PDB file of C-alpha atoms and ligand atoms in Angstrom:
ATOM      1  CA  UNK W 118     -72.150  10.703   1.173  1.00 80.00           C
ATOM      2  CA  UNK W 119     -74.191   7.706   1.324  1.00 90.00           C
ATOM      3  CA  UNK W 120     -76.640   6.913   3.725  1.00 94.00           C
ATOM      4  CA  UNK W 121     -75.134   3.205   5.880  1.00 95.00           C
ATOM      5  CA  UNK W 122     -77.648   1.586   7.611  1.00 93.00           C
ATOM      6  CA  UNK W 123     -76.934  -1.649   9.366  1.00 95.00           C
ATOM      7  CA  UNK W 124     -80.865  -2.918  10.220  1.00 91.00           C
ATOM      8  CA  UNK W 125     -84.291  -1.693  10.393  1.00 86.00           C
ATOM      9  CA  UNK W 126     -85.638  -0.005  13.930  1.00 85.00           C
ATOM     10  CA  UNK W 127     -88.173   2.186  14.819  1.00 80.00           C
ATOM     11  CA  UNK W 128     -86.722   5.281  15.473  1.00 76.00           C
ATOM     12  CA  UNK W 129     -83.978   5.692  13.090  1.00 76.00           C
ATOM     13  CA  UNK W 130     -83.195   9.009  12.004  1.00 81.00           C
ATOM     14  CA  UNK W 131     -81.928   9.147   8.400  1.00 86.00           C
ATOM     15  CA  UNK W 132     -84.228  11.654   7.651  1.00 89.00           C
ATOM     16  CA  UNK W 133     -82.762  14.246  10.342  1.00 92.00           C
ATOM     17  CA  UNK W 134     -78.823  13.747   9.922  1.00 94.00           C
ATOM     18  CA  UNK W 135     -78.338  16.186   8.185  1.00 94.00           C
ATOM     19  CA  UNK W 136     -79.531  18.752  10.917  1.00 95.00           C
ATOM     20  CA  UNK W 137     -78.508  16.669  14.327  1.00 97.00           C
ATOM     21  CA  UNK W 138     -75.350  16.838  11.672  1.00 98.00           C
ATOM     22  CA  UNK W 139     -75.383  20.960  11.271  1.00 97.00           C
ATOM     23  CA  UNK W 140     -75.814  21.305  15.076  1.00 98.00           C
ATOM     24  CA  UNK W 141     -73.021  19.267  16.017  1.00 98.00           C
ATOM     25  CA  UNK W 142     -70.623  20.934  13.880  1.00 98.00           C
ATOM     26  CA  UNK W 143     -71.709  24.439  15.294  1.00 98.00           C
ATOM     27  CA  UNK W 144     -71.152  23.246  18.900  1.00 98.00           C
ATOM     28  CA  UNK W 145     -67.696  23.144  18.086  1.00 98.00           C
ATOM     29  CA  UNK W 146     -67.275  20.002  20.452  1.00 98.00           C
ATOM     30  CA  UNK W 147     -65.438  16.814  19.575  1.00 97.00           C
ATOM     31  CA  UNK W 148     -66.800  13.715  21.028  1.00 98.00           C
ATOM     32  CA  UNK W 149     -70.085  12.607  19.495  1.00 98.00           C
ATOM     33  CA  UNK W 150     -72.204  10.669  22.402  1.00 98.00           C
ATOM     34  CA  UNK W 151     -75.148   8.644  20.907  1.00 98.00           C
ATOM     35  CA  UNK W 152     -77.094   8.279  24.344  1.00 98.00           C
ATOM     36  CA  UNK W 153     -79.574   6.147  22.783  1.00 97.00           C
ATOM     37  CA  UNK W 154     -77.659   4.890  20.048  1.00 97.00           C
ATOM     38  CA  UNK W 155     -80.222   2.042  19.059  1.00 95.00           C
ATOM     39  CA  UNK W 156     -79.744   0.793  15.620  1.00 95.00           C
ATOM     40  CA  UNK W 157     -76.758   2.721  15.559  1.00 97.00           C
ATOM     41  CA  UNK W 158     -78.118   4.995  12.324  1.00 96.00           C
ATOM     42  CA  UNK W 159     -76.707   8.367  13.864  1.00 97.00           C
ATOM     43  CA  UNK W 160     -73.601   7.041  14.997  1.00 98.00           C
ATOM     44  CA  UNK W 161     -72.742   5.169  10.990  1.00 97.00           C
ATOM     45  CA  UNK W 162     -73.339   8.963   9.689  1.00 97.00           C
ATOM     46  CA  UNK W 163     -72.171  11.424  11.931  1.00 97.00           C
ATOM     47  CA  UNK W 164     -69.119  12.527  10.703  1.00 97.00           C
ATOM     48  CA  UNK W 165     -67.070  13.026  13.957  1.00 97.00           C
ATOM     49  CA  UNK W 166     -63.639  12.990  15.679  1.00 94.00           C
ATOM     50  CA  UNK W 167     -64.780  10.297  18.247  1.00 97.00           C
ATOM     51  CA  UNK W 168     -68.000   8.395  18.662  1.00 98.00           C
ATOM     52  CA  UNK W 169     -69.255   6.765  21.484  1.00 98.00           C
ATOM     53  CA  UNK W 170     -72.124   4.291  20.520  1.00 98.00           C
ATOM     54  CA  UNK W 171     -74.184   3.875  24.001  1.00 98.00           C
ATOM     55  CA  UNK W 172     -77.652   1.262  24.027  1.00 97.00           C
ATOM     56  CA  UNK W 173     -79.199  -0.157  27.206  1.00 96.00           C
ATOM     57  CA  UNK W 174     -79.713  -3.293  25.231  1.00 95.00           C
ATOM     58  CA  UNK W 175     -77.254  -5.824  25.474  1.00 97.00           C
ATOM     59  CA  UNK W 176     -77.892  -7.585  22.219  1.00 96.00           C
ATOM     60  CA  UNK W 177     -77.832  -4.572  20.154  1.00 97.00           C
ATOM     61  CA  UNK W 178     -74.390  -3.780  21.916  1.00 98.00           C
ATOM     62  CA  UNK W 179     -72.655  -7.444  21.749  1.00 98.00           C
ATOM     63  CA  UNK W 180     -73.787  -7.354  17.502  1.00 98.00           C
ATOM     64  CA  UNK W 181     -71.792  -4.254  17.676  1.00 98.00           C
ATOM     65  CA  UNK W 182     -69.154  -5.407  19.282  1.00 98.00           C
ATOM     66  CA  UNK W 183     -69.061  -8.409  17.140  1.00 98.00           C
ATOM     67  CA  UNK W 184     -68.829  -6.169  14.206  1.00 98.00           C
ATOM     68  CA  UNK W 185     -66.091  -3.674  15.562  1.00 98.00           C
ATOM     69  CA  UNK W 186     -64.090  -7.568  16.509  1.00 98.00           C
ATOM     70  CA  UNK W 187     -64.677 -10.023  13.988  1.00 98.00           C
ATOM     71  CA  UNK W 188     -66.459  -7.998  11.243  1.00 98.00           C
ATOM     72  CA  UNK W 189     -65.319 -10.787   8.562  1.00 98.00           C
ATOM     73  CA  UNK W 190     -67.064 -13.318  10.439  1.00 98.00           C
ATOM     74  CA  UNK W 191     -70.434 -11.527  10.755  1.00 98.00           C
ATOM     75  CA  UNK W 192     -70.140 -10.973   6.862  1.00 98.00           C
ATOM     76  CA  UNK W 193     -69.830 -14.683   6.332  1.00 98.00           C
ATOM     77  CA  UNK W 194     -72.542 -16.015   8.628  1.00 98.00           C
ATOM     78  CA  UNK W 195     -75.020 -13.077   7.023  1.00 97.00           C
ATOM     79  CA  UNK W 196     -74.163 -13.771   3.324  1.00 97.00           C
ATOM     80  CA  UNK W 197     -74.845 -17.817   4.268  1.00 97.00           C
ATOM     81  CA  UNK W 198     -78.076 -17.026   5.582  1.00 96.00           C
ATOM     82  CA  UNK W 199     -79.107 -14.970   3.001  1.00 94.00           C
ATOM     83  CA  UNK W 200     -77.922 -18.122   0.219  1.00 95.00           C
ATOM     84  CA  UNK W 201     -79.815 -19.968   2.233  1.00 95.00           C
ATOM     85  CA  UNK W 202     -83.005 -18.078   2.324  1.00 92.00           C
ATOM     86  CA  UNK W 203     -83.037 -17.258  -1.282  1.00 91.00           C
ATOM     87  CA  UNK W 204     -82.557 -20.930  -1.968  1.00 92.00           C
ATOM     88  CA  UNK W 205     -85.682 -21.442  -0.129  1.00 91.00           C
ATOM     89  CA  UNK W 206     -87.705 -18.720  -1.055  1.00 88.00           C
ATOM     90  CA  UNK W 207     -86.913 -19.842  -5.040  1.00 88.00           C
ATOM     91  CA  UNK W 208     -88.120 -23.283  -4.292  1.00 87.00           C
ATOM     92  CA  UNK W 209     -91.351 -21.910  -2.943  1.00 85.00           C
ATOM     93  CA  UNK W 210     -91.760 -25.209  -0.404  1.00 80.00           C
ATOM     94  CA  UNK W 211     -91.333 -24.010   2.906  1.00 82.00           C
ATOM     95  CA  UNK W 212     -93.073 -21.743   5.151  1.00 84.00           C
ATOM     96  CA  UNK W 213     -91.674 -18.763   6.618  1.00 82.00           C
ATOM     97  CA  UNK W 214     -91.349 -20.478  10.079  1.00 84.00           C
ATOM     98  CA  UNK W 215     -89.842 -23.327   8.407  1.00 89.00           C
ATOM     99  CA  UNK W 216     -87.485 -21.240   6.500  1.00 88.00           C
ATOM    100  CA  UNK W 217     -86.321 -19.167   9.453  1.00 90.00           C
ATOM    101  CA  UNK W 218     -85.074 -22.635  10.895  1.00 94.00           C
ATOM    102  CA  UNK W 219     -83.458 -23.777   7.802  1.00 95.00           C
ATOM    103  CA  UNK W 220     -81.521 -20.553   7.705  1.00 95.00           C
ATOM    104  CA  UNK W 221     -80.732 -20.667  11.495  1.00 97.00           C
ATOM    105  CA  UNK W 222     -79.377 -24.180  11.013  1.00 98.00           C
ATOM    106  CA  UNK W 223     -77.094 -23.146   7.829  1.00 98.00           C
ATOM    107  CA  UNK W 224     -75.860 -20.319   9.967  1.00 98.00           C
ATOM    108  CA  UNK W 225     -75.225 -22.484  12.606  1.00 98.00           C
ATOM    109  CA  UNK W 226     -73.311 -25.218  10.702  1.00 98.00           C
ATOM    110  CA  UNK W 227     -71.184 -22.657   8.590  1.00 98.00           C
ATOM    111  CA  UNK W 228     -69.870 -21.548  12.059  1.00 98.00           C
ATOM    112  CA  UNK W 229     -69.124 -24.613  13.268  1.00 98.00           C
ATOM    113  CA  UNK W 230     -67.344 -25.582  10.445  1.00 98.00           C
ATOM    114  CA  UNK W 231     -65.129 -22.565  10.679  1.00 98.00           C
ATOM    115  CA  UNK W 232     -64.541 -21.969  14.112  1.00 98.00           C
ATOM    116  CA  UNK W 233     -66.989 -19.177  14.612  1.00 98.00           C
ATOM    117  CA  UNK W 234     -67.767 -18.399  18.519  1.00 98.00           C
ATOM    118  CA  UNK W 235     -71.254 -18.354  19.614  1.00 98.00           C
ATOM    119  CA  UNK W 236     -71.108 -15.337  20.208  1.00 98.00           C
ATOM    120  CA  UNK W 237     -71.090 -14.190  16.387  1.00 98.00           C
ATOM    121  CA  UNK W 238     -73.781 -16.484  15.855  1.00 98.00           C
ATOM    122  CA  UNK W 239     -75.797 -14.514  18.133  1.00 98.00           C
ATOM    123  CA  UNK W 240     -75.256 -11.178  16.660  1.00 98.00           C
ATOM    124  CA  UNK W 241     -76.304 -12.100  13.561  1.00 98.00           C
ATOM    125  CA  UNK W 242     -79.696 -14.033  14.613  1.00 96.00           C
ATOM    126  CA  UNK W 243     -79.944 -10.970  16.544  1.00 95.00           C
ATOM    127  CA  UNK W 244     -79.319  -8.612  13.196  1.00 95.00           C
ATOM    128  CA  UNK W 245     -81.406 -11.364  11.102  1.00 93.00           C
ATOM    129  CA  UNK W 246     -84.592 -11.319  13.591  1.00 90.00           C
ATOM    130  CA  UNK W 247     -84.645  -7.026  13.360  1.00 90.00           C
ATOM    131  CA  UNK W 248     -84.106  -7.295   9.378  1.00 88.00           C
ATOM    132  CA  UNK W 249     -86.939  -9.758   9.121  1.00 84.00           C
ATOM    133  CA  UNK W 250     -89.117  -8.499  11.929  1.00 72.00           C
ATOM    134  CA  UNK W 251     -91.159  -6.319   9.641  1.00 55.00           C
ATOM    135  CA  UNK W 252     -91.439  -9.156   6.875  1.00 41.00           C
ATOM    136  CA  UNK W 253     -94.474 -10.946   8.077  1.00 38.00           C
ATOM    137  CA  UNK W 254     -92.607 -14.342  10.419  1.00 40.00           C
ATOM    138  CA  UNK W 255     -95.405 -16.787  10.815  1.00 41.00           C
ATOM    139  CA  UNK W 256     -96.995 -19.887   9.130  1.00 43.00           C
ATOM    140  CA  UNK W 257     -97.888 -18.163   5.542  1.00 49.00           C
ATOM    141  CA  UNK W 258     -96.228 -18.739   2.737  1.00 52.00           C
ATOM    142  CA  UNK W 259     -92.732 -16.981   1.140  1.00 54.00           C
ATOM    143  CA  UNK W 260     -94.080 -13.229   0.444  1.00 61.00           C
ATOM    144  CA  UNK W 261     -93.076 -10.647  -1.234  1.00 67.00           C
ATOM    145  CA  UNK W 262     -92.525  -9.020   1.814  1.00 73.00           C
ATOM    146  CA  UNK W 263     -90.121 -11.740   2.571  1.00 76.00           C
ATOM    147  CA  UNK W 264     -88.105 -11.151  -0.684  1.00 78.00           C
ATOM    148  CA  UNK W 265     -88.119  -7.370   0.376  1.00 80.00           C
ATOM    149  CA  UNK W 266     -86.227  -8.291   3.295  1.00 82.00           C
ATOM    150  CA  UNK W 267     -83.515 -10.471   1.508  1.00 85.00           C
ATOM    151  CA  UNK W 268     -82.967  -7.179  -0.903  1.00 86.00           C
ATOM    152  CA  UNK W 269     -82.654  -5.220   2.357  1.00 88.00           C
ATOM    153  CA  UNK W 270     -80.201  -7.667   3.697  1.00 90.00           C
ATOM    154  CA  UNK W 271     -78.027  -7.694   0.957  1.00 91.00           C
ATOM    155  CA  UNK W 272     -77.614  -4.181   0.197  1.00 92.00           C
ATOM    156  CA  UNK W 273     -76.825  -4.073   4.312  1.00 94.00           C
ATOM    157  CA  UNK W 274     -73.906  -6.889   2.687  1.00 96.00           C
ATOM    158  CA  UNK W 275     -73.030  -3.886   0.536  1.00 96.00           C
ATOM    159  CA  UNK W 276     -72.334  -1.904   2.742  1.00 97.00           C
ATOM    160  CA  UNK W 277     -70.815  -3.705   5.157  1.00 97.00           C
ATOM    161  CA  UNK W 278     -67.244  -2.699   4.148  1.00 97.00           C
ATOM    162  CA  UNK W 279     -68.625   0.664   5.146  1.00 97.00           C
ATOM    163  CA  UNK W 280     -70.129  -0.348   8.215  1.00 98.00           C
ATOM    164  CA  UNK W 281     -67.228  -2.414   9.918  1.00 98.00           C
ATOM    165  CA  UNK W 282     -64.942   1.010   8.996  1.00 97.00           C
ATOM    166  CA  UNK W 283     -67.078   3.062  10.948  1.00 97.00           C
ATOM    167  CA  UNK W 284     -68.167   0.313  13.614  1.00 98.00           C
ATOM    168  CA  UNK W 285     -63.876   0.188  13.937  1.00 98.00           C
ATOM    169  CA  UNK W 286     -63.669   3.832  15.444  1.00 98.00           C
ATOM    170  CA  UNK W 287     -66.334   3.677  17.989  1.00 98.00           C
ATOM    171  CA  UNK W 288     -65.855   3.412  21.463  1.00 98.00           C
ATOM    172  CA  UNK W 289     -68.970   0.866  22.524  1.00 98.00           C
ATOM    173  CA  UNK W 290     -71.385   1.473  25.877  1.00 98.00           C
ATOM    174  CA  UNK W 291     -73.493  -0.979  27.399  1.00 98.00           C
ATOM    175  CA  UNK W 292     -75.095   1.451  29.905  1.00 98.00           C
ATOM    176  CA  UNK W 293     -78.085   3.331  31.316  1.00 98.00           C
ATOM    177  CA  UNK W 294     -78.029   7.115  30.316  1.00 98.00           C
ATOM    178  CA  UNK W 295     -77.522   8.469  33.723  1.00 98.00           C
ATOM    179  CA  UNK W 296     -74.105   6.341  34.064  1.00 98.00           C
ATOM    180  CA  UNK W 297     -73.193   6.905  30.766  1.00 98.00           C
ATOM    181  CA  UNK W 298     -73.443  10.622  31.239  1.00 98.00           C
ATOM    182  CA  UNK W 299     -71.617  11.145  34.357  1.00 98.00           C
ATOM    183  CA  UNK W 300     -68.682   8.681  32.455  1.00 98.00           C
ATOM    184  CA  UNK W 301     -68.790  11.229  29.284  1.00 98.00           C
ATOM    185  CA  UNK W 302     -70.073  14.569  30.753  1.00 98.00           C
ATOM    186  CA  UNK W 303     -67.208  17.177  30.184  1.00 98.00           C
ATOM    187  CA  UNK W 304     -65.875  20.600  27.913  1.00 97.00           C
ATOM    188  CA  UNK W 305     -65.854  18.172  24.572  1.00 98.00           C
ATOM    189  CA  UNK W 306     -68.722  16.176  25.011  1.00 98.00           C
ATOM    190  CA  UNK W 307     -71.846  16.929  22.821  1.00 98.00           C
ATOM    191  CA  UNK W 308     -74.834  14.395  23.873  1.00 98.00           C
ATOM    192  CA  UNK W 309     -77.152  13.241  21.188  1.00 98.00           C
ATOM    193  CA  UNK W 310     -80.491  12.065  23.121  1.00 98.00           C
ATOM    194  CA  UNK W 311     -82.887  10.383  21.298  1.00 96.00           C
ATOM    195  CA  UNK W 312     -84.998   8.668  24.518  1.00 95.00           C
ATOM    196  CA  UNK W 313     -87.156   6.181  24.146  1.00 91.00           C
ATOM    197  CA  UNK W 314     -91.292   7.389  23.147  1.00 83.00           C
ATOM    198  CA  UNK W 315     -93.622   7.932  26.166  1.00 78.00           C
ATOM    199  CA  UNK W 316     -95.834   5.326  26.233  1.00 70.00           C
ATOM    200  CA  UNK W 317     -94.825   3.642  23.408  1.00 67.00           C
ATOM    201  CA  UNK W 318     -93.229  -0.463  24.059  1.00 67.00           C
ATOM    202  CA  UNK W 319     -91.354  -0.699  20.793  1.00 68.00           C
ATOM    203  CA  UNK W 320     -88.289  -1.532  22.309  1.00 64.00           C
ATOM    204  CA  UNK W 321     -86.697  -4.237  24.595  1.00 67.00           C
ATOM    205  CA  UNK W 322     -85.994  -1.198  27.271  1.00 70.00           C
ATOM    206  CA  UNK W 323     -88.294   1.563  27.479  1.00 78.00           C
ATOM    207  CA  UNK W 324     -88.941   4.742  29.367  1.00 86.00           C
ATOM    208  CA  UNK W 325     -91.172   5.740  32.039  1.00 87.00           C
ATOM    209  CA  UNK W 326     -92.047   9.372  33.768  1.00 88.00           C
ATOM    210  CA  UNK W 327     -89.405   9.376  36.289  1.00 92.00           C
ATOM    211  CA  UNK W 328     -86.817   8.300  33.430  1.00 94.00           C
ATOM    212  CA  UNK W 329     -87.705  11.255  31.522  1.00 94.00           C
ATOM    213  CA  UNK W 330     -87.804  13.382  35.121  1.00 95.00           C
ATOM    214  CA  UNK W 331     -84.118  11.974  35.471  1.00 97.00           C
ATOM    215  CA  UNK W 332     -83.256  13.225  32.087  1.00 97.00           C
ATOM    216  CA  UNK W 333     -84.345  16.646  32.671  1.00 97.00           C
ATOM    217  CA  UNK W 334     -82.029  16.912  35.918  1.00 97.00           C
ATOM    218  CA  UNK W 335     -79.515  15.578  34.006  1.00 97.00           C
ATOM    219  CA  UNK W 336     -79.965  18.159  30.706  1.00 97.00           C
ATOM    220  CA  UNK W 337     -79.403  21.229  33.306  1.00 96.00           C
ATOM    221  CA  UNK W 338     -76.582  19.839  35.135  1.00 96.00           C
ATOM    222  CA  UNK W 339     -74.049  18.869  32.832  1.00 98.00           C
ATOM    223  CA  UNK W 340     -71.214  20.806  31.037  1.00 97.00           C
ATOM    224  CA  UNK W 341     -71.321  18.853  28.031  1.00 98.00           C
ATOM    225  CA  UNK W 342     -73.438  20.652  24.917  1.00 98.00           C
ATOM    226  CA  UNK W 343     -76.885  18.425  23.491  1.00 98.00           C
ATOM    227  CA  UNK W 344     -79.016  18.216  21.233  1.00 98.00           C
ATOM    228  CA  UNK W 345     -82.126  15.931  22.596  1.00 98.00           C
ATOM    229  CA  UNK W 346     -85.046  15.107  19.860  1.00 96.00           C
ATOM    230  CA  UNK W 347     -88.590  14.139  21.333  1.00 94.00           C
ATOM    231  CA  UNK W 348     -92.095  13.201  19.913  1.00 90.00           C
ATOM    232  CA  UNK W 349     -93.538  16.780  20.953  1.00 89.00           C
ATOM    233  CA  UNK W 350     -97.586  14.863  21.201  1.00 85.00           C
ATOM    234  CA  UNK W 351     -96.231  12.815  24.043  1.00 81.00           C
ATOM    235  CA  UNK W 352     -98.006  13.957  27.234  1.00 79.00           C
ATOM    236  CA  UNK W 353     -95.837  15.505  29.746  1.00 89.00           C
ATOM    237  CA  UNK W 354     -92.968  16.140  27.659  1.00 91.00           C
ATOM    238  CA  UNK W 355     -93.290  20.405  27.693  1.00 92.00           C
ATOM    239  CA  UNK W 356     -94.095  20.458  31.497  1.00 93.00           C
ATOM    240  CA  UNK W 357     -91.328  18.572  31.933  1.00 95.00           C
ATOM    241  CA  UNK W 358     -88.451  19.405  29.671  1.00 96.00           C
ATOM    242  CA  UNK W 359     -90.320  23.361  28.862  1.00 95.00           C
ATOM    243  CA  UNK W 360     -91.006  24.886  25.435  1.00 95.00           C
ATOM    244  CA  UNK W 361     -88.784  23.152  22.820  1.00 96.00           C
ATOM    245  CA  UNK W 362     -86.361  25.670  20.555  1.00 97.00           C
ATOM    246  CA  UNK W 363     -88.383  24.264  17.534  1.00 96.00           C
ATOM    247  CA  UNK W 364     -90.223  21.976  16.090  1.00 95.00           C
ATOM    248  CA  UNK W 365     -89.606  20.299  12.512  1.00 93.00           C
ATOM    249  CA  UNK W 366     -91.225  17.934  10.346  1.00 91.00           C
ATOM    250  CA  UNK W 367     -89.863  15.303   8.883  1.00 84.00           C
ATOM    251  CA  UNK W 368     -91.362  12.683   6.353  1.00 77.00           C
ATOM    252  CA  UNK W 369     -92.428   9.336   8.462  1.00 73.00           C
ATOM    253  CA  UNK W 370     -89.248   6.705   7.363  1.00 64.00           C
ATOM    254  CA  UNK W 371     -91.553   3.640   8.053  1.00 59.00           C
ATOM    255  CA  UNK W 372     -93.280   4.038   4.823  1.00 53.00           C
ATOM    256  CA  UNK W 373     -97.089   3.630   5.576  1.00 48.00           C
ATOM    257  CA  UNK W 374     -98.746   0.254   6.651  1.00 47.00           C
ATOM    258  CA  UNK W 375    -100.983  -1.589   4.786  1.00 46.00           C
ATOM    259  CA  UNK W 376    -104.507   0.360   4.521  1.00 47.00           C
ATOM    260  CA  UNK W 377    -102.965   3.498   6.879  1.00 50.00           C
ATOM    261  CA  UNK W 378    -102.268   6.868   5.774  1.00 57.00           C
ATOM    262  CA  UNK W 379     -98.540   8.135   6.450  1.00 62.00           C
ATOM    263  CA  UNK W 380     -98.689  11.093   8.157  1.00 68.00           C
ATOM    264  CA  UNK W 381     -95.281  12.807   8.688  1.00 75.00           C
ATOM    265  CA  UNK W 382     -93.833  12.931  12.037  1.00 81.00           C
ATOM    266  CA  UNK W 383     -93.360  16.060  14.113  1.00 89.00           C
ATOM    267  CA  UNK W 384     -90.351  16.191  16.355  1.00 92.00           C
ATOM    268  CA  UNK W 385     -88.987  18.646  19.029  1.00 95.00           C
ATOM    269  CA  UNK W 386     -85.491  20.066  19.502  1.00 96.00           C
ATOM    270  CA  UNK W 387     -83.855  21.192  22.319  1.00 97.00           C
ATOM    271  CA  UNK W 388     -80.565  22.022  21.614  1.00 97.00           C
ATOM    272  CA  UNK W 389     -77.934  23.858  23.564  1.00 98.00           C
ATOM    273  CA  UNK W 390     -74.919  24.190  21.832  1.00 97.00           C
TER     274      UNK W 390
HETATM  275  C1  LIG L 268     -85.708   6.072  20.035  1.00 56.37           C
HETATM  276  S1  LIG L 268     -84.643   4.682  20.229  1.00 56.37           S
HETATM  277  C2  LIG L 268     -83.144   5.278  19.558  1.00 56.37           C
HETATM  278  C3  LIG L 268     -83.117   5.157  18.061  1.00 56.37           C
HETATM  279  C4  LIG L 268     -81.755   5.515  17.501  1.00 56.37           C
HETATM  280  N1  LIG L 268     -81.517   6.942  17.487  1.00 56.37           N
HETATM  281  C5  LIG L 268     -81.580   4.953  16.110  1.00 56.37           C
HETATM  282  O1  LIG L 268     -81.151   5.692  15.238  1.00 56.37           O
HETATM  283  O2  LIG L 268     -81.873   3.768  15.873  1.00 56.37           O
HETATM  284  C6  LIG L 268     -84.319   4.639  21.951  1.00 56.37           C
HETATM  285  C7  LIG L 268     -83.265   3.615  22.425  1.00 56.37           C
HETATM  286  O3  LIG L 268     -83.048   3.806  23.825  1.00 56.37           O
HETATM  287  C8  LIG L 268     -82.669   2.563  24.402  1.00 56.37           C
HETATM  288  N2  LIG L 268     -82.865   2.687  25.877  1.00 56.37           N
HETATM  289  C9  LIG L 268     -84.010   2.505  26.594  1.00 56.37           C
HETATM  290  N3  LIG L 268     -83.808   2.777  27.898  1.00 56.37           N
HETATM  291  C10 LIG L 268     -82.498   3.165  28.020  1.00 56.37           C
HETATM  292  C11 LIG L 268     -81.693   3.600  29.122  1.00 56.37           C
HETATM  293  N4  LIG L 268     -82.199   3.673  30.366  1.00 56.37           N
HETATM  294  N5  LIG L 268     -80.409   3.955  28.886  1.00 56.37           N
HETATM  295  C12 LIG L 268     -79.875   3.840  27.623  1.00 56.37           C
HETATM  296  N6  LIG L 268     -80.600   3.426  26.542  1.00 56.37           N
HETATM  297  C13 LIG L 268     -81.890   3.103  26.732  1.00 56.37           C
HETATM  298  C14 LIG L 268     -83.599   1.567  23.709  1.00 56.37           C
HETATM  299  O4  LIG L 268     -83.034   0.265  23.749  1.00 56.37           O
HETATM  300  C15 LIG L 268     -83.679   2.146  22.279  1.00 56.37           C
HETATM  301  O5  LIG L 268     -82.753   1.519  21.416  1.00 56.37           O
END
């Protein structure tokens, strides 16, 4: 099957579905629970009976929703800011600032004219910023990094039949993990937690010591069956959570920066299934 992916995030896991995939199945449990769903690149793969799509950030949960609502709409408003770029980009005028506000303003228009809420608007700034993010914003001119990001955007277009499908069958969470676990916790439940990186301030909401502490209570309390992937180099994590089951490695999705070496990434499972 092919791999959907609705944006780029650090974090995403294409490169382990098929094993958080494999343990699933063998837990024999029904409802798929994406703790830390993110950009939602687990929960547009997992093949499962019911998915719950769970993120502590509100935006990444209200582009969601406007997806699983109005999918049409976010299609539109995408595919006229991506005209809009590539119009841009082709007459080589602008800079990328400049361009950025050109394309808001087209967006913005187009949904006026059509009786788009705000709300759609939003979620696909939102979507826009994280496709873009890696794509050098900033006063220089058009890149080729910037052209990367329009091909990225439009095979996301591609998809998006795919996406909205999938999107259609989740049941969305705007909560912290210890809420959302107590909500979900029960004989069918199998918990996917993918935390947040010690130390690391990559995202809008991140973790600290006592969040991970929390998790722990939670992991040996609950009924449901899990599967929790961790950086295993982060300090604390083995005198906190113990020895992992194993550790893999996988091949480092960010693709190397300029001038760095790509080492792969090591993660640790603990899975009880
Ligand atoms: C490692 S990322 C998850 C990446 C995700 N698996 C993906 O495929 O994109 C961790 C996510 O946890 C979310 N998060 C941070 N604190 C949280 C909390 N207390 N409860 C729920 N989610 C939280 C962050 O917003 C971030 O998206």
């Amino acid at each position: 099957m092919e791999y959907i992916r609705l944006m780029k995030y650090p974090g995403a896991k294409k490169v382990m579905l098929g094993e958080i995939q494999e343990i699933y199945k063998k837990s024999k449990r029904t409802n798929f629970i994406d703790v830390f769903g993110g950009s939602g690149s687990v929960s547009l793969n997992i093949q499962s009976k019911y998915t719950v799509y769970n993120d502590l950030n509100p935006e990444l949960c209200a582009l969601f929703m406007s997806i699983q609502e109005r999918p049409e709409n976010i299609y539109f408003l995408m595919k006229e800011g991506v005209k809009c770029r590539r119009q841009l980009i082709a007459d080589g005028s602008l800079r990328l600032n400049q361009i950025d506000e050109e394309a808001t303003l087209t967006i913005k228009k187009a949904a006026r004219d059509h009786g788009i809420p705000e709300k759609d608007v939003n979620a696909v700034l939102f979507l826009t910023k994280m496709n873009l993010s890696f794509g050098g914003m900033g006063g220089t001119y058009a890149t080729r990094k910037e052209k990367a990001s329009m091909a990225y955007i439009s095979k996301t277009l591609d998809q998006f039949e795919s996406i909205g499908g999938n999107v259609k069958k989740w049941k969305i969470e705007n909560l912290d993990f210890r809420d959302l676990v107590k909500k979900y916790d029960g004989t069918e439940a199998f918990f996917y937690f993918d935390p947040p990186y010690l130390g690391a301030n990559w995202y809008d909401m991140n973790f600290d010591l006592g969040d991970f502490h929390d998790l722990a209570n939670i992991l040996s309390g609950i009924d449901g069956k899990y599967l929790m992937t961790i950086d295993p180099e982060s300090s604390h994590i083995q005198e906190i959570f113990g020895e992992p089951d194993y550790i893999r490695e996988f091949k480092n999705e960010n693709g190397p920066e300029e001038g760095l070496t790509n080492p792969p990434r090591r993660r640790a499972f603990y899975v009880r299934i």
